Structures are given as C-alpha cells and as structure tokens.
PDB file of C-alpha atoms in Angstrom:
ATOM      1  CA  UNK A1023      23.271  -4.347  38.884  1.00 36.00           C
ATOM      2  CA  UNK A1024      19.430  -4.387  37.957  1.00 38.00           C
ATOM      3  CA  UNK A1025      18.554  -2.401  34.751  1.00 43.00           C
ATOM      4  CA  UNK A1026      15.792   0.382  34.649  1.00 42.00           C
ATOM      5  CA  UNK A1027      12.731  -1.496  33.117  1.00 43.00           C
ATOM      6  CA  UNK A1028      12.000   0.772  29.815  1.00 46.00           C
ATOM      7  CA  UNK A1029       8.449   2.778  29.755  1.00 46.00           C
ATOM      8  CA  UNK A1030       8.083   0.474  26.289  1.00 50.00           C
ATOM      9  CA  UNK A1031       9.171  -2.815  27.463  1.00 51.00           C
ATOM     10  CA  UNK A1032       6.263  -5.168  27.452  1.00 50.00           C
ATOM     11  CA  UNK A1033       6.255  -6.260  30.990  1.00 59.00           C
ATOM     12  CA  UNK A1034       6.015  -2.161  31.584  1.00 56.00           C
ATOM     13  CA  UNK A1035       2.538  -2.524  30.050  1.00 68.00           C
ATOM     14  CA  UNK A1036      -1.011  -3.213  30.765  1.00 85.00           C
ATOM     15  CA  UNK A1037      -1.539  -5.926  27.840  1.00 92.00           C
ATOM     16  CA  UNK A1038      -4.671  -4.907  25.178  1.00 95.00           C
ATOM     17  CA  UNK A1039      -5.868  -5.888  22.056  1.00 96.00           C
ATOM     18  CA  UNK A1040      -4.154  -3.854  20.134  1.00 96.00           C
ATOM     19  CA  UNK A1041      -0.830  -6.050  21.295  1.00 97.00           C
ATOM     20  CA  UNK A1042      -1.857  -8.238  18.961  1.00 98.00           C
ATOM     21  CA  UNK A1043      -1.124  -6.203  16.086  1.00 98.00           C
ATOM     22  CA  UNK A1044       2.044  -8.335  16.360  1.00 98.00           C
ATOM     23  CA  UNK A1045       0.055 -11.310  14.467  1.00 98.00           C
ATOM     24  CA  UNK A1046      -0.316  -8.973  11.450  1.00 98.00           C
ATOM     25  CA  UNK A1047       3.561  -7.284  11.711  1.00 98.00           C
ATOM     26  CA  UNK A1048       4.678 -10.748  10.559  1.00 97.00           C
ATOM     27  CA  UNK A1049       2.916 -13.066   8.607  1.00 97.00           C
ATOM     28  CA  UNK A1050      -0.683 -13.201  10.202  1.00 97.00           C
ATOM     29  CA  UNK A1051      -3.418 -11.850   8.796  1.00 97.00           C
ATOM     30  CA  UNK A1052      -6.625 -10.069  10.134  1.00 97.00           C
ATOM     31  CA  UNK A1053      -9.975 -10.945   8.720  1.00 96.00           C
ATOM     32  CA  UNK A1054     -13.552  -8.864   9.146  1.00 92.00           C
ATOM     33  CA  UNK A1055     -16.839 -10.077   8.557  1.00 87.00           C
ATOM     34  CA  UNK A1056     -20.877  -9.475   8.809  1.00 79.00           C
ATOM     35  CA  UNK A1057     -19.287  -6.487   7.544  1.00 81.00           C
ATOM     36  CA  UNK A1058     -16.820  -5.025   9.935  1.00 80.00           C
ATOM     37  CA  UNK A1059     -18.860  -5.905  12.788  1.00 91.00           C
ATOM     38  CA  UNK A1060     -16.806  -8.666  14.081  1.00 96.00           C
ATOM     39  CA  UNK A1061     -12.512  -9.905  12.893  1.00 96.00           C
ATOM     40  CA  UNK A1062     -10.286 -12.191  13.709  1.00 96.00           C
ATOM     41  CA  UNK A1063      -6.692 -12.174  13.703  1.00 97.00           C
ATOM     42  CA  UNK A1064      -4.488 -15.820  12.573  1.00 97.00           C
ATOM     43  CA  UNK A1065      -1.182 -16.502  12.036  1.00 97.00           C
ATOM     44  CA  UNK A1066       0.647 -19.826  10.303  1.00 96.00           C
ATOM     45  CA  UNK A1067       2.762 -21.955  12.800  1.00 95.00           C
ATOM     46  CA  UNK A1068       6.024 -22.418  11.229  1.00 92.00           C
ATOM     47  CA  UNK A1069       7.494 -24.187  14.984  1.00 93.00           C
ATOM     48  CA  UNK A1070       5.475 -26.041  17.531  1.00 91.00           C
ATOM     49  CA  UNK A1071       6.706 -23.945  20.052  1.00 93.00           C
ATOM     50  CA  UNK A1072       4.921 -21.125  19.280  1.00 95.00           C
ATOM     51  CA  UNK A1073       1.493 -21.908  19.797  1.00 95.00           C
ATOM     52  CA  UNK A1074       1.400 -22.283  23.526  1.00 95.00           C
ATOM     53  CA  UNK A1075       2.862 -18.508  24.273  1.00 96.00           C
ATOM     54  CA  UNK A1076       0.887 -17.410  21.570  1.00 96.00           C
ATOM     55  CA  UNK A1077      -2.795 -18.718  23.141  1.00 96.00           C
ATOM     56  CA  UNK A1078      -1.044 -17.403  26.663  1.00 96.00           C
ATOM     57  CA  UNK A1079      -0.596 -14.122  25.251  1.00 96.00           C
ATOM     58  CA  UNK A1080      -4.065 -14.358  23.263  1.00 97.00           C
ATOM     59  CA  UNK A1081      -5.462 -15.084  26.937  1.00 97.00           C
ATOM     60  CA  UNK A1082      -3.547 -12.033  28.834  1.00 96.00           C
ATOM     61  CA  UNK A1083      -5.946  -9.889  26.690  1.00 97.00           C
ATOM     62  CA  UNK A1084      -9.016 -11.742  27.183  1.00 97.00           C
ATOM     63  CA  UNK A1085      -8.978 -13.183  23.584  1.00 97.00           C
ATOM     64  CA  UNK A1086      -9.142 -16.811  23.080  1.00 97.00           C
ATOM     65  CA  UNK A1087      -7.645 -18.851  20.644  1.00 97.00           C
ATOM     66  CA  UNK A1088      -7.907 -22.502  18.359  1.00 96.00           C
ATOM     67  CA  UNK A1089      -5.444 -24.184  16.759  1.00 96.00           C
ATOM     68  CA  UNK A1090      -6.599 -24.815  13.342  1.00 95.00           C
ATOM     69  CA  UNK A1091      -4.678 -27.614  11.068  1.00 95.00           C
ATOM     70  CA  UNK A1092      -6.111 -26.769   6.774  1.00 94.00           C
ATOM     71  CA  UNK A1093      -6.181 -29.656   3.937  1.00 95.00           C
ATOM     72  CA  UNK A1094      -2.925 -28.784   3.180  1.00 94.00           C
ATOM     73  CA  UNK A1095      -1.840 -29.808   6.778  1.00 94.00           C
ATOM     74  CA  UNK A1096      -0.925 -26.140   7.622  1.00 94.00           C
ATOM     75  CA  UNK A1097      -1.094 -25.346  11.108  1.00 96.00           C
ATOM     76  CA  UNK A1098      -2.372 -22.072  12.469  1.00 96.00           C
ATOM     77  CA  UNK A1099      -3.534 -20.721  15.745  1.00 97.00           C
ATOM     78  CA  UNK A1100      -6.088 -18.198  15.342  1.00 97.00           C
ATOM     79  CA  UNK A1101      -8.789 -16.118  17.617  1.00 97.00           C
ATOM     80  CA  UNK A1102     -12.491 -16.624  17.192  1.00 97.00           C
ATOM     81  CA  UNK A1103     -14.444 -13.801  15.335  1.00 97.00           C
ATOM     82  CA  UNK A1104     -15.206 -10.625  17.489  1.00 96.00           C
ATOM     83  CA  UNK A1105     -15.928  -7.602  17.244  1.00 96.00           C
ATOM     84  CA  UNK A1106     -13.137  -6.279  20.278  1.00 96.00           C
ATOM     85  CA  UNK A1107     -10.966  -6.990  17.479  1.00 97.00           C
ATOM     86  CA  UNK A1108     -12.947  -4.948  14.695  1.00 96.00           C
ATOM     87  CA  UNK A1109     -10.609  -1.870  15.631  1.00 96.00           C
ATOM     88  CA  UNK A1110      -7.632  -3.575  14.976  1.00 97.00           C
ATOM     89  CA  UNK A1111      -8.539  -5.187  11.760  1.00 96.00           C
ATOM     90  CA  UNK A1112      -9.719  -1.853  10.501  1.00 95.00           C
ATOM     91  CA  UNK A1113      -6.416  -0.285  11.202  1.00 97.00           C
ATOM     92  CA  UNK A1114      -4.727  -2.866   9.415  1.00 97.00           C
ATOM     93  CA  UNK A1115      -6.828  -3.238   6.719  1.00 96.00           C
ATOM     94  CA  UNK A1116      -7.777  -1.561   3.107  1.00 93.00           C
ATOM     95  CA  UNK A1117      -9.983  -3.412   2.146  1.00 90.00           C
ATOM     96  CA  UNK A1118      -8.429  -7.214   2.076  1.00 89.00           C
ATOM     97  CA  UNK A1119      -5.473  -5.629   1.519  1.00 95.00           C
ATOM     98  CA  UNK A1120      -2.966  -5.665   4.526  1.00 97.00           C
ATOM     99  CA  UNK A1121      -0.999  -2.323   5.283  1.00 98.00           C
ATOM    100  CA  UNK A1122       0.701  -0.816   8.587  1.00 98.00           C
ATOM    101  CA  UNK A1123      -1.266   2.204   9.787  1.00 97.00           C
ATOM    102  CA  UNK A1124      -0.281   5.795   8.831  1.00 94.00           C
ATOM    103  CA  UNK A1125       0.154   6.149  12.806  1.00 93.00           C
ATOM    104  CA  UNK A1126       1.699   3.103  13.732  1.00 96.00           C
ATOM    105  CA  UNK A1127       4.305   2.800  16.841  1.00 93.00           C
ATOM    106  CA  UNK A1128       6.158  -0.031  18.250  1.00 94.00           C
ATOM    107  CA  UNK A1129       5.944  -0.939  21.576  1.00 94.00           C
ATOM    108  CA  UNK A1130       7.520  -3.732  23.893  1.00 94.00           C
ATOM    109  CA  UNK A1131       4.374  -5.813  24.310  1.00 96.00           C
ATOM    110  CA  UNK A1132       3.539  -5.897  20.106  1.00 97.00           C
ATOM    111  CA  UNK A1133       7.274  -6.741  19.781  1.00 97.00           C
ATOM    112  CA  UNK A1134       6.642  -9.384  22.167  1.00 96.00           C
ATOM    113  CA  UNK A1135       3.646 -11.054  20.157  1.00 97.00           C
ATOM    114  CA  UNK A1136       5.611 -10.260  16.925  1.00 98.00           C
ATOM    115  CA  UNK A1137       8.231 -12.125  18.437  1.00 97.00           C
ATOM    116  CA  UNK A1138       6.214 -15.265  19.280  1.00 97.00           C
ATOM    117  CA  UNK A1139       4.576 -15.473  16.354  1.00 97.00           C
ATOM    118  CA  UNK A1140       7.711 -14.602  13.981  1.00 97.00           C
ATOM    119  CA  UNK A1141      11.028 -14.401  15.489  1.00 97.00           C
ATOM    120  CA  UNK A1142      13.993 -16.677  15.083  1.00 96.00           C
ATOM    121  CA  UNK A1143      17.938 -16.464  15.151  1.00 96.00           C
ATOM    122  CA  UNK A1144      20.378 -16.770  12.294  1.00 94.00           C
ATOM    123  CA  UNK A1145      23.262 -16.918  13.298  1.00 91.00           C
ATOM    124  CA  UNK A1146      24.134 -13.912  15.675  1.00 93.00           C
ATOM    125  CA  UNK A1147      20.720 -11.895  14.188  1.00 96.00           C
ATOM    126  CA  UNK A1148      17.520 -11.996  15.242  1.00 97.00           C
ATOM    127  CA  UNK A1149      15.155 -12.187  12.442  1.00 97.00           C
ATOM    128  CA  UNK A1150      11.716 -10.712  13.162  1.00 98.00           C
ATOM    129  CA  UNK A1151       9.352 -12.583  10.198  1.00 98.00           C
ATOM    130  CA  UNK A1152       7.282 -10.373   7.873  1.00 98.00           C
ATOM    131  CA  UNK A1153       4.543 -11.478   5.201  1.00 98.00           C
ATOM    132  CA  UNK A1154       5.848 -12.510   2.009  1.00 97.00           C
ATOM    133  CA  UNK A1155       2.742 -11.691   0.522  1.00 96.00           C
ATOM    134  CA  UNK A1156       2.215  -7.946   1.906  1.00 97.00           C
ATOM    135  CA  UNK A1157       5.674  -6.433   0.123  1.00 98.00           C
ATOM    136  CA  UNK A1158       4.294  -3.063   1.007  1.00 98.00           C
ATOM    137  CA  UNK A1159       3.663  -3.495   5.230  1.00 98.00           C
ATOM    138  CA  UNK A1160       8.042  -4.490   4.917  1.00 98.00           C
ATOM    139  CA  UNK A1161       9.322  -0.497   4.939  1.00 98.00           C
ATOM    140  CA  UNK A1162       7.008   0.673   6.370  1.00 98.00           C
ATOM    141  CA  UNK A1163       7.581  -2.100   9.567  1.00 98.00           C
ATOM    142  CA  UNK A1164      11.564  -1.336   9.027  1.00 98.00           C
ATOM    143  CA  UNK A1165      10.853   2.755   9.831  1.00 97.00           C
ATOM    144  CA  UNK A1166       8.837   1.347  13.191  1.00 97.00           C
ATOM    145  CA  UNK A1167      11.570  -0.475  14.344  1.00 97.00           C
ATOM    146  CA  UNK A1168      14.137   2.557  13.567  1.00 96.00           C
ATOM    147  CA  UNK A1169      11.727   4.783  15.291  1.00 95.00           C
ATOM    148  CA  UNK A1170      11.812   2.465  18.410  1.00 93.00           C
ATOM    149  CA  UNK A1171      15.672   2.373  18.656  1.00 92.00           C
ATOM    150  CA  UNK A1172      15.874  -0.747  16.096  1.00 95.00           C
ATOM    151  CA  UNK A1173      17.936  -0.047  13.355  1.00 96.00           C
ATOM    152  CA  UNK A1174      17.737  -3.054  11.281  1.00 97.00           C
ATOM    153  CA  UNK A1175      17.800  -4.331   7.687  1.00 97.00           C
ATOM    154  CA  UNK A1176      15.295  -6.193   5.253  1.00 97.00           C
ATOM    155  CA  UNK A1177      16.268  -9.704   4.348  1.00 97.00           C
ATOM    156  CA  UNK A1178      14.883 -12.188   1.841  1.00 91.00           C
ATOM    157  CA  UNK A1179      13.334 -14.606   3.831  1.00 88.00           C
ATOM    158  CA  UNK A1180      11.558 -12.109   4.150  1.00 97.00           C
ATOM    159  CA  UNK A1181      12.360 -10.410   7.683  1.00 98.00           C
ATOM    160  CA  UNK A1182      13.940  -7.520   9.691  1.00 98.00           C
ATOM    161  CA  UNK A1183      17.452  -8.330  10.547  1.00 98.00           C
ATOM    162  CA  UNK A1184      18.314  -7.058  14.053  1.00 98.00           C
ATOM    163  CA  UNK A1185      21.694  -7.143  14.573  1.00 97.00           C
ATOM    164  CA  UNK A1186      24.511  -5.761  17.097  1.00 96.00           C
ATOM    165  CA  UNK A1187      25.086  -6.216  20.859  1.00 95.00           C
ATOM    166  CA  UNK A1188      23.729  -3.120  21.687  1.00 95.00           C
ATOM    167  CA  UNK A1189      20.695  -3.475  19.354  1.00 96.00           C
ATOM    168  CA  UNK A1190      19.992  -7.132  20.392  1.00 96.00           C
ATOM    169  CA  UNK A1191      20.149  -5.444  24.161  1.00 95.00           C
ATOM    170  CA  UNK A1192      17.426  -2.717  23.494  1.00 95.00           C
ATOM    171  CA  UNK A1193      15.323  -5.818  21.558  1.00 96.00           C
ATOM    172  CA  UNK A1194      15.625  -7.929  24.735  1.00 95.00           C
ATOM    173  CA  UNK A1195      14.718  -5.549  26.829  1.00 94.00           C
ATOM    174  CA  UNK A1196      11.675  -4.280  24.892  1.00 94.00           C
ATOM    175  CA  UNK A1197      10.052  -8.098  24.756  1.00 95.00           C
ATOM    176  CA  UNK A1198      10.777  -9.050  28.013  1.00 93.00           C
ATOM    177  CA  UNK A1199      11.649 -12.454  29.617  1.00 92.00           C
ATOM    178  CA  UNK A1200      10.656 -15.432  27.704  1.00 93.00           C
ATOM    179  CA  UNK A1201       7.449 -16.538  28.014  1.00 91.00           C
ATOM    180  CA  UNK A1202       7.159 -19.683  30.145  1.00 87.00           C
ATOM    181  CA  UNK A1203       7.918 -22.536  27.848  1.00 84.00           C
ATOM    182  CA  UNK A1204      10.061 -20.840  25.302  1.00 90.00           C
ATOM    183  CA  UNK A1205      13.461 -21.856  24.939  1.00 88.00           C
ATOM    184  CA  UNK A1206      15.857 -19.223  25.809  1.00 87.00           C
ATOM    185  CA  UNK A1207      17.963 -20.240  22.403  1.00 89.00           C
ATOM    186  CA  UNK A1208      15.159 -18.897  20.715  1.00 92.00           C
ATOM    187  CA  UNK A1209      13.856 -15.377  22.885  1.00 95.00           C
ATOM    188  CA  UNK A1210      15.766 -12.110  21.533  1.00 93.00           C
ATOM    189  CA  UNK A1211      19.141 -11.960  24.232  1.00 89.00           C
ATOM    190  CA  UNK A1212      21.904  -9.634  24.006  1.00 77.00           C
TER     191      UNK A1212
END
C-alpha cells in the first residue's frame, strides 16, 4: 500500500531559501553584514556525514556552500555572504541575538535541513539538535514541532526528543527519504 505524500512533507515542496532556516533551528547561526545588505547562514559539523547532504541541499536552492575547518580544528560548512539570504537572517535575528520568529511554521523541507544538520538517534528517539547557546529559540522550537503534529520533549543535550511509533511515522514522512549518501541508521524511520 503506498501512503498519501503529506502537503508538508519536503519532497511535496518546491525547495527555497527559507528551507534553510533549518541551519538556525539547531545549532547554526545566521550572520548579516555591510549592514543587512548581505548574511550568511553556518552550522558546526559534529559527523562527517553531514556535510555532503547539507552542500546538496544548500545547492537545491541555488545557495552554495564551503567547508570551513577554525584554529580550534572545528569543522563547519557554511554559505557565502548574500544578500538572498538577508530575509532569512532578519527573521532570525535581534540584533546578534538568535530567536525563532513570532510567525514561525514547520514544514517538511526545514525539518529536512534541520535534520541534516542536527538530527541523531538515541536509542529508540530521534533527537533533533538545538543551540546550547540560544536557551530562548528551545520552547519556542518545541511549540513548532507540536503545532506540526510533533509532540516532543526538551532534553539536555540540548534537543527535541521525538519519540513514539506513530510520532517517528509523521517525522519520517515530513523529511522525506534520505538524502543520497545518508545512512538509513541515521534518517528519522518509523
């Protein structure tokens, strides 16, 4: 039997720029400058794995993307300034400060990017990443993923703990197949 593809799965949608608002649901960050006439958006790899899918799903939306190693040997992958990505960056930020827009809805295809640049397993959860050091984007990210049909609870690491066969289901189906490359031990499955 072949399931009805949901109006907010990600491969239900055109992808844009704004997908990439997944960067800054987790730990990425969004930076302006020349003053708010250009931004980037960069996120810490914590796997090797991710940075492939992440400059594929940079590229779906016309962005493209380095991969940046700091003194500290810190790797990130992160998009060159521009200002397409002004709008996002000024949603997202006050200032330096990051915080989730008043307005802010999930979809499939930011789940997707969250997912990539964030997600992980433990145990029979899937653990979407947030920032440690933006405590106040972490309810405000929680109510989002209640609002799309993701009931889920904040953990210390810190992340959103999805849990539940039915939950893990309407996850899965709202991200999509794995991206080429990613190991299916380490997509969101029901």
């Amino acid at each position: 039997m072949v399931g009805q593809l949901s109006f907010f799965s990600a491969e239900a949608r055109t992808p844009a720029k704004a997908d990439l608002a997944g960067f800054l649901c987790g730990p990425g960050q969004a930076v302006s400058f020349a003053r708010g006439t250009a931004a980037r958006v960069y996120v810490e790899l914590k796997d090797e794995w991710r940075h492939r899918p992440l400059k594929q799903a940079c590229a779906e939306r016309d962005v493209t993307t380095e991969l940046c190693v700091n003194e500290e040997g810190t790797r990130f992958v992160r998009t060159p300034f521009r200002t397409d990505l002004t709008p996002l960056a000024a949603r997202w930020l006050d200032g330096s400060t990051k915080k989730v827009p008043e307005d802010f809805e999930l979809n499939g295809a930011v789940l997707r990017v969250w997912a990539l640049a964030a997600g992980s397993w433990m145990e029979s959860a899937y653990l979407l990443g947030l920032d440690p050091n933006a405590p106040q984007t972490h309810l405000p990210l929680q109510n989002a993923l209640l609002a799309s049909g993701l009931p889920c609870t904040l953990v210390g690491a810190p992340a959103l703990r999805v849990t539940g066969r039915r939950r893990l289901a309407r996850l899965a189906e709202l991200v999509g197949s794995p991206p080429h490359g990613v190991a299916c031990s380490t997509w969101p499955a029901a």
